[in-house]
Amino acid sequence: MSRKDIDSLLKESRRFEPPAEFQSRARIGSIEEYEKLYKESIENRDSFWSNIARELHWFQPWTEVLRWNPPHAEWFVEGKTNLSYNCLDVHLESWRRNKAAIIWEGEPGDTRVLTFQMLHHEVCRFANVLKRLGIEKGDRVAIYMPLVPELAIAMLACARIGAPHSIVFGGFSAEALADRINDASAKLVITADGGYRRGKIVPLKETVDEAVTKSPCIENVVVYKRTGGSVSFHPERDHWWHELMEAVDADCPAEPLDSEHPLYILYTSGSTGKPKGVMHTTGGYMVGTYVTSKWVFDLKEEDTYWCTADIGWVTGHSYVVYGILANGATTVMYEGAPNWPEADRFWQIIEKYKVTIFYTAPTAIRAFVKWGEQWPDRHDLSSLRLLGTVGEPINPEAWMWYHSVIGGKRCPIVDTWWQTETGAIMISPLPGATSTKPGSATRPLPGVVPEIVGPDGSAVPPGKGGFLVLREPWPSMLRTIYGDDDRYRNQYWSQVKGSYFTGDGARCDEDGYYWIMGRVDDVINISGHRLGTMEVESALVSHPKVAEAAVVGKPDEIKGEVIAAFVTVESGIEVDEALSDELKAHVVKQIGGIARPDEIRFTESLPKTRSGKIMRRLLRDIAAGRETTGDTTTLEDRSILDRLRKGQ
Ligand code: WT7
């Protein structure tokens, strides 16, 4: 399809109905069925969620569905369950025990398949390893691993014994890892000798060694041998995964856990420098991820489902591992880069395993568009029946490309809006029910009550932009920010009275379709992941030559946004290309590769209000090369804009 076709299609503002063939077999096969479910979820909330929760295994039933003391929710109060049990043990009772749970492919091309039985065996053994290392119910375990099956095994083992995990994405630096370990006071960190990325080895163990020097709470380090490369080993602290596994048996019954027992902590960026430890608990998160996987991905027994997210992000937690395995479905995991060894790796994997459901990020789709249709064209993608996106708004042009080139015009696309904090998908089409509009996440799932409000918290009319808030509690919602309940209250429940504040701007059209417009706080969305501008600014200012820094997002064709940093230096410091490189490297060291500024602009001073607040809005315009349209009268020194434009 050429660009011209795409433009004219957009002018028609096309809608895509669910294909009849898909609809006839779908779990939710009409818009009336969706509307009925939605209505039920609002009018009879408790019985609605009870019925869903009863599809899962509980050691002890709940006495109350929701106890809501705003902003604190407890779901399935007094119920006892175990998510590891629901992902594994329940499937061993039927023929499913010999079904593939995980189909894994390493970047070098090695593959492994674990059936539910095999996965259960490994998880039980590793849970016994954790116990041997002194990990008890409630202890926090940090995980810093490549995308190998052992990462899923480690999470499910933690969940089995009730030790909350804190997974840190392998792209974060030693500093960032140490901060997260310390914030959660983790006792153990699980890592690997390395992982493969674009043909190179990511030295994870080296990073852990550096982090642990700043993390006295760590007692032990478990190292999975992935690459076989040499790593330094501290005999009294470090242990090889395979050696520990030899010493234990596979007898480890799942611990009956309170529904509100913490399941995991996952750090995400906010608008201040310190990452927030989003805390999810057991029962509600389990119910939410289980049922949304079933509804949104229309998961069936015979599906081969692939979500390309790294497990270091929430998408991987909810939709590579927990929600998918709780449905007894097969999840595909791929360790490496999409363009290694060539730009068709993803399409090769889809063809090889006959993937039926494919879930990825708009940033990846934009990269595929750029690399060209010849790559998918080389492969048979006819096994696909459903496509999904997550992480940021998808531009209609990329949507159309995904629809026609990857989906062969036959697969519905689910554009799923949600957040680390929401735990599960909140706004999304149901593929057999909802007609889609390219670029819109469409309508709320059952139990979700979004609203668009103005600055005063009152609802705005259809078509008008505003803040996206959620009016009602939902089972998979975050329960708090680990160790900082005040921040939980302030960040999410104080901005608009009585509502959960998402931090996203959005509008709702006449048909009740939501169009997400992006973040309204000082958070940049890079390749579908949030990064606080403050975090990057703090990293820059920690460099001895930097006096002050302001960081903004700048539009980018592939990544959505990239980082532009405006920096003033200490007096007497020479500014040049070398310093710019030095500062970029410094940020990478402090936070990790994902935070590398794309551009550093040195300036004499920064645009500020009379009260000293940096006016990032103006810097965003300058970074994007746009005229400044907004009000500049509050600017302390108005000549500064001209100087900034001239690069002074
Ligand atoms: C932020 C959450 C949810 C897993 C991945 C990111 C943006 C997410 C969409 C979408 C438009 C989206 C929002 C949200 N976002 N999905 N379908 N359309 N924007 O998780 O790092 O917690 O980021 O990602 O801005 O607030 P996260």
XYZ file of C-alpha atoms and ligand atoms in Angstrom:
675
model
C 0.000 0.000 0.000
C 1.405 3.403 -0.878
C 1.325 6.470 1.299
C -1.284 8.047 -0.923
C -3.794 5.268 -0.254
C -3.303 5.752 3.439
C -3.983 9.471 3.329
C -7.167 9.130 1.384
C -8.398 6.401 3.667
C -7.919 8.711 6.597
C -9.958 11.425 4.966
C -12.795 8.949 4.818
C -12.308 8.490 8.576
C -12.787 4.791 8.106
C -14.128 2.405 10.633
C -13.233 -1.248 10.611
C -15.916 -3.707 11.558
C -14.871 -6.969 13.194
C -14.506 -9.480 10.339
C -17.555 -11.781 10.192
C -15.414 -14.889 10.297
C -13.651 -13.687 13.436
C -16.866 -12.522 15.019
C -18.641 -15.844 14.527
C -16.052 -17.648 16.640
C -15.196 -14.909 19.128
C -15.709 -15.251 22.855
C -17.534 -11.925 22.801
C -19.047 -11.782 19.344
C -21.212 -8.669 19.202
C -21.342 -5.117 20.459
C -24.624 -5.929 22.233
C -22.859 -8.652 24.177
C -20.137 -6.186 25.177
C -22.724 -3.626 26.228
C -24.568 -6.183 28.288
C -21.381 -7.213 30.069
C -20.424 -3.599 30.645
C -23.810 -2.716 32.094
C -23.719 -5.764 34.323
C -20.240 -4.827 35.584
C -21.470 -1.407 36.659
C -24.879 -2.313 38.034
C -23.886 -5.511 39.823
C -20.228 -5.005 40.395
C -19.795 -7.579 43.133
C -21.544 -10.469 41.458
C -19.909 -9.599 38.144
C -16.400 -9.928 39.566
C -17.312 -12.888 41.761
C -18.400 -14.874 38.754
C -15.120 -14.211 37.008
C -13.012 -14.900 40.098
C -14.770 -18.231 40.514
C -13.280 -19.417 37.219
C -9.959 -19.481 39.069
C -8.751 -21.616 41.956
C -9.078 -20.367 45.548
C -7.897 -22.239 48.620
C -10.447 -20.311 50.595
C -13.323 -18.200 49.243
C -13.592 -14.463 49.867
C -16.158 -13.004 52.237
C -16.409 -9.611 50.557
C -15.686 -8.731 46.912
C -14.506 -5.167 47.433
C -13.668 -3.199 50.538
C -13.165 0.369 49.360
C -11.747 2.916 51.743
C -10.675 5.480 49.177
C -7.992 5.479 47.983
C -7.328 2.019 49.376
C -8.998 -1.025 47.903
C -9.036 -4.625 49.021
C -10.431 -7.151 46.576
C -11.737 -10.630 47.394
C -11.262 -9.944 51.070
C -10.139 -12.931 53.145
C -9.892 -15.099 50.043
C -6.797 -17.256 49.781
C -5.228 -18.128 46.464
C -1.914 -18.450 44.663
C -1.167 -17.101 41.199
C 1.599 -19.626 40.529
C -0.926 -22.367 41.307
C -3.413 -20.832 38.890
C -0.785 -20.543 36.151
C 0.523 -24.089 36.596
C -1.045 -26.624 38.934
C -4.603 -26.209 37.679
C -3.478 -27.180 34.190
C -1.843 -30.400 35.369
C -5.194 -31.928 36.109
C -6.075 -32.242 32.417
C -4.455 -33.060 29.081
C -3.049 -29.541 29.209
C -0.132 -30.774 31.290
C 1.601 -31.757 28.068
C 0.675 -28.570 26.224
C 3.406 -26.007 25.541
C 3.311 -23.292 28.171
C 6.397 -21.461 26.915
C 7.889 -21.586 23.444
C 11.144 -19.745 23.694
C 13.682 -18.648 21.142
C 17.064 -17.170 21.994
C 18.588 -14.497 19.815
C 21.303 -16.848 18.487
C 18.508 -19.184 17.305
C 18.479 -21.761 20.118
C 14.987 -22.848 21.134
C 13.274 -24.460 24.109
C 9.742 -25.584 24.788
C 8.405 -26.077 28.288
C 5.100 -27.818 28.789
C 2.967 -26.866 31.768
C 4.254 -29.991 33.483
C 7.900 -29.134 32.816
C 7.410 -25.523 33.819
C 5.709 -26.609 37.018
C 8.635 -28.907 37.795
C 11.194 -26.143 37.312
C 9.171 -23.591 39.256
C 8.766 -25.946 42.213
C 12.484 -26.667 42.255
C 13.408 -23.022 42.057
C 10.915 -22.187 44.791
C 12.783 -24.691 46.953
C 16.047 -22.989 46.015
C 14.610 -19.684 47.199
C 13.633 -21.242 50.509
C 17.107 -22.717 50.914
C 18.568 -19.275 50.433
C 16.457 -18.111 53.343
C 13.737 -16.357 51.345
C 10.525 -16.303 53.303
C 7.012 -15.147 52.583
C 7.079 -11.361 52.272
C 10.811 -11.040 51.451
C 11.544 -9.029 48.331
C 13.540 -10.582 45.499
C 15.133 -8.501 42.746
C 15.352 -10.027 39.276
C 17.686 -8.651 36.597
C 17.704 -11.147 33.761
C 17.625 -11.562 29.996
C 14.409 -12.820 28.415
C 14.989 -16.521 29.072
C 12.485 -19.063 30.448
C 14.289 -18.892 33.793
C 12.995 -15.337 34.194
C 9.422 -16.650 34.101
C 10.468 -19.557 36.329
C 11.923 -17.150 38.884
C 8.759 -15.002 38.954
C 6.438 -17.963 39.289
C 8.647 -19.412 42.043
C 8.495 -16.115 43.960
C 4.722 -16.013 43.535
C 4.525 -19.609 44.712
C 6.052 -18.873 48.101
C 4.717 -15.338 48.469
C 8.006 -13.474 48.015
C 7.205 -10.295 46.050
C 9.491 -9.900 43.046
C 10.908 -6.670 41.744
C 11.985 -7.133 38.149
C 14.365 -4.545 36.793
C 14.641 -4.247 33.011
C 18.079 -5.422 31.809
C 18.695 -2.076 30.073
C 18.934 -0.191 33.366
C 22.328 0.803 34.759
C 23.987 -0.329 37.995
C 22.916 2.919 39.678
C 19.289 2.449 38.697
C 19.380 -1.203 39.742
C 20.919 -0.358 43.121
C 18.289 2.345 43.752
C 15.494 -0.131 43.078
C 17.093 -2.897 45.150
C 17.562 -0.504 48.054
C 14.099 1.020 47.851
C 12.572 -2.453 48.197
C 15.345 -3.724 50.548
C 15.632 -6.884 48.496
C 17.656 -9.710 50.061
C 18.386 -11.588 46.896
C 19.080 -10.715 43.301
C 18.668 -13.203 40.471
C 20.649 -12.541 37.314
C 22.540 -14.259 34.488
C 26.089 -14.252 33.197
C 24.700 -12.276 30.265
C 22.028 -12.113 27.603
C 22.138 -11.656 23.838
C 21.182 -8.416 22.151
C 22.084 -7.659 18.522
C 24.710 -10.353 18.538
C 26.488 -8.936 21.560
C 26.464 -10.085 25.154
C 24.842 -7.752 27.673
C 27.042 -8.067 30.772
C 24.281 -8.332 33.356
C 26.408 -9.936 36.063
C 28.983 -7.164 35.827
C 26.212 -4.612 36.378
C 24.873 -6.566 39.343
C 28.372 -6.715 40.874
C 28.599 -2.945 40.681
C 25.060 -2.425 41.976
C 25.532 -4.759 44.915
C 28.469 -2.708 46.204
C 25.847 -0.017 46.873
C 23.193 -2.423 48.147
C 24.132 -3.846 51.534
C 20.694 -5.481 51.879
C 21.627 -8.116 49.280
C 22.723 -11.369 50.930
C 22.908 -13.656 47.908
C 23.167 -13.487 44.130
C 21.889 -16.318 41.914
C 23.478 -16.471 38.469
C 21.878 -18.319 35.582
C 24.374 -19.500 32.976
C 23.075 -18.187 29.675
C 26.131 -17.349 27.601
C 28.917 -19.302 29.273
C 31.117 -16.212 29.191
C 33.451 -15.694 32.114
C 32.165 -13.626 35.016
C 33.666 -12.742 38.348
C 32.324 -14.803 41.213
C 32.208 -14.072 44.926
C 32.007 -17.573 46.423
C 30.269 -16.629 49.672
C 27.651 -14.469 47.938
C 27.201 -15.787 44.386
C 25.626 -19.112 43.415
C 25.126 -20.797 40.071
C 21.472 -21.424 39.286
C 22.159 -24.960 37.963
C 24.171 -25.966 41.017
C 21.451 -24.824 43.399
C 18.816 -26.657 41.337
C 20.726 -29.931 41.633
C 20.432 -29.858 45.381
C 16.629 -29.601 45.644
C 13.597 -31.691 44.778
C 10.434 -30.620 42.960
C 8.082 -30.943 45.868
C 6.834 -27.493 46.736
C 3.107 -27.001 47.259
C 1.898 -23.488 46.478
C 1.426 -21.368 49.588
C -2.202 -20.301 50.146
C -1.808 -16.520 50.161
C -4.115 -13.818 51.270
C -5.801 -12.159 48.302
C -4.119 -8.887 49.279
C -0.668 -10.426 49.743
C 1.878 -8.384 47.715
C 2.670 -10.092 44.412
C 5.242 -7.719 43.021
C 6.744 -4.281 42.957
C 7.525 -2.719 39.589
C 9.290 0.606 39.342
C 8.003 3.215 36.957
C 8.911 6.811 36.294
C 7.003 9.714 37.660
C 7.564 13.409 37.314
C 9.967 13.593 40.262
C 13.455 12.119 40.273
C 12.702 9.018 42.302
C 11.091 6.044 40.518
C 7.874 4.794 42.054
C 7.560 1.217 43.263
C 4.098 0.343 42.006
C 2.728 -2.409 44.207
C 0.363 -5.088 42.964
C -1.253 -7.738 45.102
C -2.408 -11.271 44.401
C -6.143 -11.893 43.962
C -7.339 -8.801 42.127
C -4.337 -8.684 39.810
C -4.859 -12.358 38.994
C -8.527 -11.867 38.154
C -7.831 -8.713 36.120
C -5.016 -10.089 33.981
C -6.772 -13.429 33.522
C -10.031 -12.033 32.259
C -8.597 -9.221 30.129
C -6.309 -11.751 28.385
C -9.388 -13.796 27.608
C -11.550 -10.887 26.463
C -9.084 -8.713 24.571
C -6.973 -11.449 22.972
C -9.956 -13.730 22.547
C -7.636 -16.475 23.834
C -8.561 -19.983 22.773
C -7.059 -23.311 23.646
C -5.329 -23.701 20.288
C -3.798 -20.221 20.090
C -0.106 -19.497 19.888
C 0.185 -16.100 21.461
C 3.202 -13.823 21.221
C 3.729 -10.566 23.070
C 7.092 -9.043 22.177
C 7.461 -6.999 25.371
C 10.346 -7.543 27.738
C 9.283 -9.006 31.057
C 11.044 -6.070 32.707
C 7.981 -3.961 31.859
C 4.425 -4.429 33.076
C 3.290 -5.699 29.683
C 5.584 -8.662 30.137
C 4.355 -9.316 33.680
C 0.674 -9.263 32.760
C 0.634 -10.427 29.145
C 3.716 -12.572 28.603
C 3.411 -14.493 31.844
C 0.580 -14.183 34.366
C -2.605 -13.462 32.407
C -1.685 -15.810 29.568
C -0.593 -18.790 31.641
C -3.582 -18.372 33.956
C -5.670 -19.044 30.834
C -3.647 -22.164 30.063
C -2.505 -20.610 26.795
C 0.832 -20.968 25.023
C 3.107 -17.946 25.294
C 5.999 -17.315 22.914
C 9.103 -15.584 24.258
C 11.947 -14.202 22.151
C 15.147 -13.011 23.754
C 16.592 -10.539 21.311
C 16.267 -7.644 18.889
C 13.683 -7.456 16.070
C 16.362 -6.781 13.465
C 18.851 -9.478 14.296
C 20.401 -10.966 12.263
C 18.080 -9.209 9.784
C 14.987 -7.048 9.785
C 12.626 -9.991 9.348
C 13.311 -11.803 12.616
C 9.809 -11.241 14.014
C 8.137 -12.404 10.796
C 10.384 -15.434 10.742
C 9.291 -16.310 14.288
C 5.608 -15.863 13.420
C 5.984 -18.153 10.417
C 8.032 -20.747 12.287
C 5.698 -21.169 15.262
C 2.491 -20.269 13.430
C 1.742 -17.469 15.844
C -1.963 -16.613 15.882
C -2.021 -13.542 18.141
C 0.699 -10.903 17.975
C 1.013 -8.020 20.465
C 3.668 -5.341 20.038
C 4.366 -1.600 20.403
C 3.748 1.279 17.978
C 7.442 2.181 18.085
C 8.263 -1.282 16.704
C 5.606 -0.929 14.023
C 7.048 2.424 12.936
C 10.472 0.806 12.651
C 8.999 -1.993 10.513
C 7.352 0.570 8.249
C 10.720 2.220 7.790
C 12.552 -1.035 7.099
C 10.067 -1.836 4.375
C 7.478 -4.349 3.277
C 10.005 -6.621 1.643
C 10.802 -8.111 5.072
C 7.326 -9.303 6.054
C 6.647 -10.169 2.400
C 9.256 -12.916 2.597
C 7.204 -14.800 5.161
C 3.909 -16.568 5.434
C 1.965 -14.658 8.074
C -1.352 -16.336 7.365
C -1.461 -17.986 10.810
C -2.150 -14.575 12.385
C -5.739 -13.876 13.383
C -5.403 -10.962 15.800
C -2.996 -8.050 16.268
C -2.465 -5.783 19.245
C -0.586 -2.644 20.217
C 0.360 -1.053 23.518
C 2.531 1.618 25.065
C 1.673 4.844 23.291
C -0.811 6.252 20.824
C -0.481 4.607 17.425
C -0.530 7.002 14.523
C -3.212 6.066 11.961
C -0.622 5.606 9.239
C 1.202 2.940 11.247
C -2.158 1.380 12.159
C -3.087 1.083 8.481
C 0.259 -0.477 7.644
C -0.086 -2.996 10.479
C -3.607 -3.788 9.327
C -2.784 -4.392 5.699
C 0.838 -5.540 5.561
C 0.966 -7.690 8.710
C -2.692 -8.495 9.204
C -3.468 -9.086 5.537
C -6.575 -6.922 6.101
C -8.159 -9.891 7.850
C -7.028 -9.435 11.476
C -8.710 -7.075 13.922
C -6.337 -4.730 15.781
C -6.707 -4.171 19.508
C -5.136 -0.857 20.565
C -4.899 -1.412 24.317
C -4.606 1.504 26.716
C -3.383 0.825 30.235
C -0.497 1.569 32.607
C 1.902 -0.084 35.038
C -0.453 1.159 37.737
C -3.622 -0.268 36.238
C -2.044 -3.746 36.048
C -4.349 -4.795 33.244
C -5.845 -3.402 30.028
C -8.493 -0.735 30.703
C -9.566 0.697 27.358
C -9.478 -1.488 24.265
C -11.580 -2.921 21.506
C -12.941 -6.426 21.975
C -11.890 -7.919 18.670
C -15.127 -9.737 17.886
C -17.375 -6.922 19.047
C -15.960 -3.439 18.666
C -15.554 -1.676 15.360
C -12.230 0.104 15.369
C -11.042 3.526 14.290
C -7.314 3.776 13.535
C -5.669 5.634 16.399
C -8.379 5.134 19.008
C -8.207 2.678 21.911
C -12.021 2.698 21.579
C -14.127 1.858 24.627
C -13.626 0.893 28.272
C -13.571 -2.761 29.282
C -16.232 -3.981 31.716
C -15.722 -2.505 35.173
C -13.765 0.491 33.891
C -15.327 3.944 34.196
C -13.213 6.544 32.399
C -14.049 10.200 32.163
C -12.465 13.246 30.554
C -12.329 16.186 32.924
C -11.131 19.755 32.870
C -8.694 21.314 35.335
C -11.515 21.818 37.858
C -12.408 18.109 37.755
C -15.737 18.488 36.001
C -16.563 16.445 32.923
C -15.940 18.044 29.525
C -18.273 17.471 26.564
C -17.532 14.909 23.807
C -14.862 15.990 21.379
C -13.076 18.198 23.903
C -9.687 17.309 25.287
C -8.971 16.968 29.003
C -7.457 14.755 31.653
C -8.291 11.072 31.573
C -9.452 9.841 34.976
C -10.970 6.571 36.161
C -14.002 6.894 38.389
C -14.222 3.479 40.035
C -11.762 1.055 41.621
C -10.900 -2.095 39.617
C -9.421 -5.439 40.723
C -5.909 -5.121 39.228
C -5.331 -1.534 40.391
C -2.087 -0.713 42.186
C -2.538 -0.751 45.954
C 0.127 1.758 46.889
C 3.608 3.035 46.107
C 5.962 0.785 48.016
C 7.075 2.554 51.177
C 5.414 5.824 50.227
C 1.668 5.794 50.653
C 1.577 9.604 50.686
C 2.945 9.641 47.210
C 0.247 7.159 46.197
C -2.446 9.476 47.534
C -0.949 12.631 46.088
C -0.005 11.348 42.704
C -3.135 9.396 41.866
C -6.023 10.378 44.101
C -5.624 14.046 44.959
C -5.518 15.774 41.596
C -9.177 15.151 40.743
C -11.332 14.526 43.757
C -12.622 10.985 44.101
C -10.967 9.757 40.909
C -7.834 7.983 39.829
C -5.647 10.417 37.889
C -3.953 8.695 34.938
C -1.633 11.539 33.952
C -2.809 11.170 30.338
C -4.612 13.685 28.208
C -7.414 12.323 26.043
C -10.691 13.083 24.361
C -13.821 11.057 23.923
C -15.747 11.340 20.649
C -19.492 11.238 19.971
C -19.436 7.445 19.754
C -17.852 7.119 23.196
C -14.460 6.259 21.700
C -11.358 7.351 23.608
C -8.417 8.967 21.842
C -5.344 9.118 24.074
C -3.265 12.230 23.451
C -0.238 11.542 25.640
C 1.125 12.480 29.044
C 0.200 15.749 30.700
C 2.884 15.566 33.388
C 6.634 15.916 32.990
C 7.003 12.409 31.708
C 8.292 11.482 28.271
C 7.124 8.388 26.429
C 10.101 6.832 24.674
C 9.431 3.722 22.635
C 6.356 3.074 24.740
C 8.032 3.464 28.116
C 7.787 6.245 30.555
C 10.749 8.231 31.679
C 10.508 11.128 34.090
C 12.194 14.273 32.804
C 13.283 14.946 36.383
C 15.187 11.683 36.491
C 17.244 12.650 33.463
C 17.717 16.184 34.770
C 18.994 14.876 38.101
C 21.408 12.605 36.267
C 22.725 15.538 34.211
C 23.076 17.855 37.182
C 25.032 15.189 39.047
C 27.815 15.732 36.506
C 30.376 18.185 37.980
C 30.450 20.432 34.893
C 26.690 20.939 34.745
C 24.984 23.808 36.525
C 21.407 23.333 35.450
C 19.464 21.128 33.067
C 15.997 20.960 31.593
C 14.855 17.947 29.668
C 11.947 17.726 27.247
C 10.561 15.278 24.733
C 11.085 15.975 21.048
C 8.974 14.238 18.393
C 10.687 11.324 16.682
C 9.484 9.283 13.746
C 10.362 5.889 15.227
C 10.521 6.268 18.982
C 7.574 8.600 19.353
C 9.675 10.945 21.441
C 13.364 11.318 22.115
C 15.110 13.333 24.800
C 16.358 16.843 24.166
C 18.362 18.305 27.036
C 19.041 22.011 27.574
C 22.109 22.410 29.721
C 23.915 25.295 31.351
C 27.453 24.619 32.507
C 29.510 25.821 35.456
C 31.482 28.970 34.727
C 34.755 28.517 32.925
C 33.744 25.225 31.321
C 34.275 24.859 27.568
C 31.284 23.510 25.728
C 31.928 21.298 22.743
C 30.980 18.024 21.062
C 33.192 16.099 23.461
C 31.328 17.436 26.493
C 28.049 16.613 24.857
C 29.185 12.992 24.378
C 30.508 12.909 27.918
C 27.134 14.022 29.297
C 25.207 11.509 27.227
C 27.472 8.739 28.508
C 27.000 10.036 32.038
C 23.214 9.744 31.774
C 23.540 6.213 30.387
C 25.741 5.318 33.335
C 23.283 6.808 35.814
C 20.024 5.476 34.391
C 20.704 3.219 31.416
C 20.656 3.229 27.635
C 16.950 4.075 27.341
C 17.598 7.491 28.886
C 20.381 8.585 26.517
C 19.636 12.146 25.374
C 19.310 12.368 21.642
C 20.498 15.917 21.660
C 22.193 18.238 24.139
C 21.911 21.976 23.650
C 24.178 24.173 25.690
C 22.711 27.497 26.641
C 23.605 30.485 28.787
C 20.390 30.280 30.728
C 17.017 28.565 30.779
C 13.607 30.164 30.248
C 12.002 30.649 33.644
C 8.969 32.221 35.156
C 9.457 35.027 37.674
C 9.005 32.475 40.391
C 11.886 30.453 38.967
C 10.017 27.589 37.334
C 11.542 26.308 34.130
C 9.063 26.733 31.287
C 9.403 23.340 29.623
C 6.519 24.107 27.300
C 8.694 26.676 25.523
C 11.633 24.323 25.410
C 9.427 21.670 23.821
C 8.564 24.095 21.037
C 12.189 24.974 20.498
C 13.305 21.353 20.487
C 10.624 20.500 17.939
C 11.567 23.528 15.807
C 8.054 24.964 16.184
C 6.954 28.524 16.635
C 5.944 29.287 20.183
C 2.221 29.807 20.241
C 1.407 29.903 23.933
C 1.647 32.736 26.381
C 5.181 33.988 27.056
C 4.321 36.937 29.255
C 5.235 35.137 32.454
C 8.769 34.689 31.178
C 11.340 36.442 33.309
C 13.672 37.300 30.438
C 11.964 37.324 27.072
C 15.108 37.713 25.005
C 16.085 34.227 25.993
C 13.810 32.565 23.461
C 15.570 34.186 20.534
C 18.908 33.283 21.961
C 17.853 29.681 22.484
C 16.596 29.473 18.904
C 19.924 30.740 17.650
C 21.593 28.107 19.768
C 23.229 30.482 22.220
C 1.480 5.099 29.609
C 1.743 3.958 30.554
C 0.800 -0.339 29.581
C 2.024 -1.003 29.272
C 3.088 -0.240 28.572
C 3.430 1.110 29.116
C 0.824 5.299 27.390
C -0.048 2.968 26.995
C -1.345 3.271 25.272
C -2.230 3.233 24.168
C -1.982 5.549 23.959
C -0.805 4.515 25.652
C -0.016 6.212 28.254
C 0.054 5.559 29.611
N 0.007 4.291 26.718
N -0.848 2.345 26.131
N -2.780 2.099 23.721
N -2.520 4.405 23.543
N -1.123 5.645 24.992
O 3.281 1.181 30.500
O 5.229 2.589 31.190
O 3.183 2.340 32.662
O 3.129 3.696 30.549
O 1.742 4.657 28.282
O 0.577 7.481 28.284
O -0.198 6.452 30.685
P 3.752 2.452 31.297
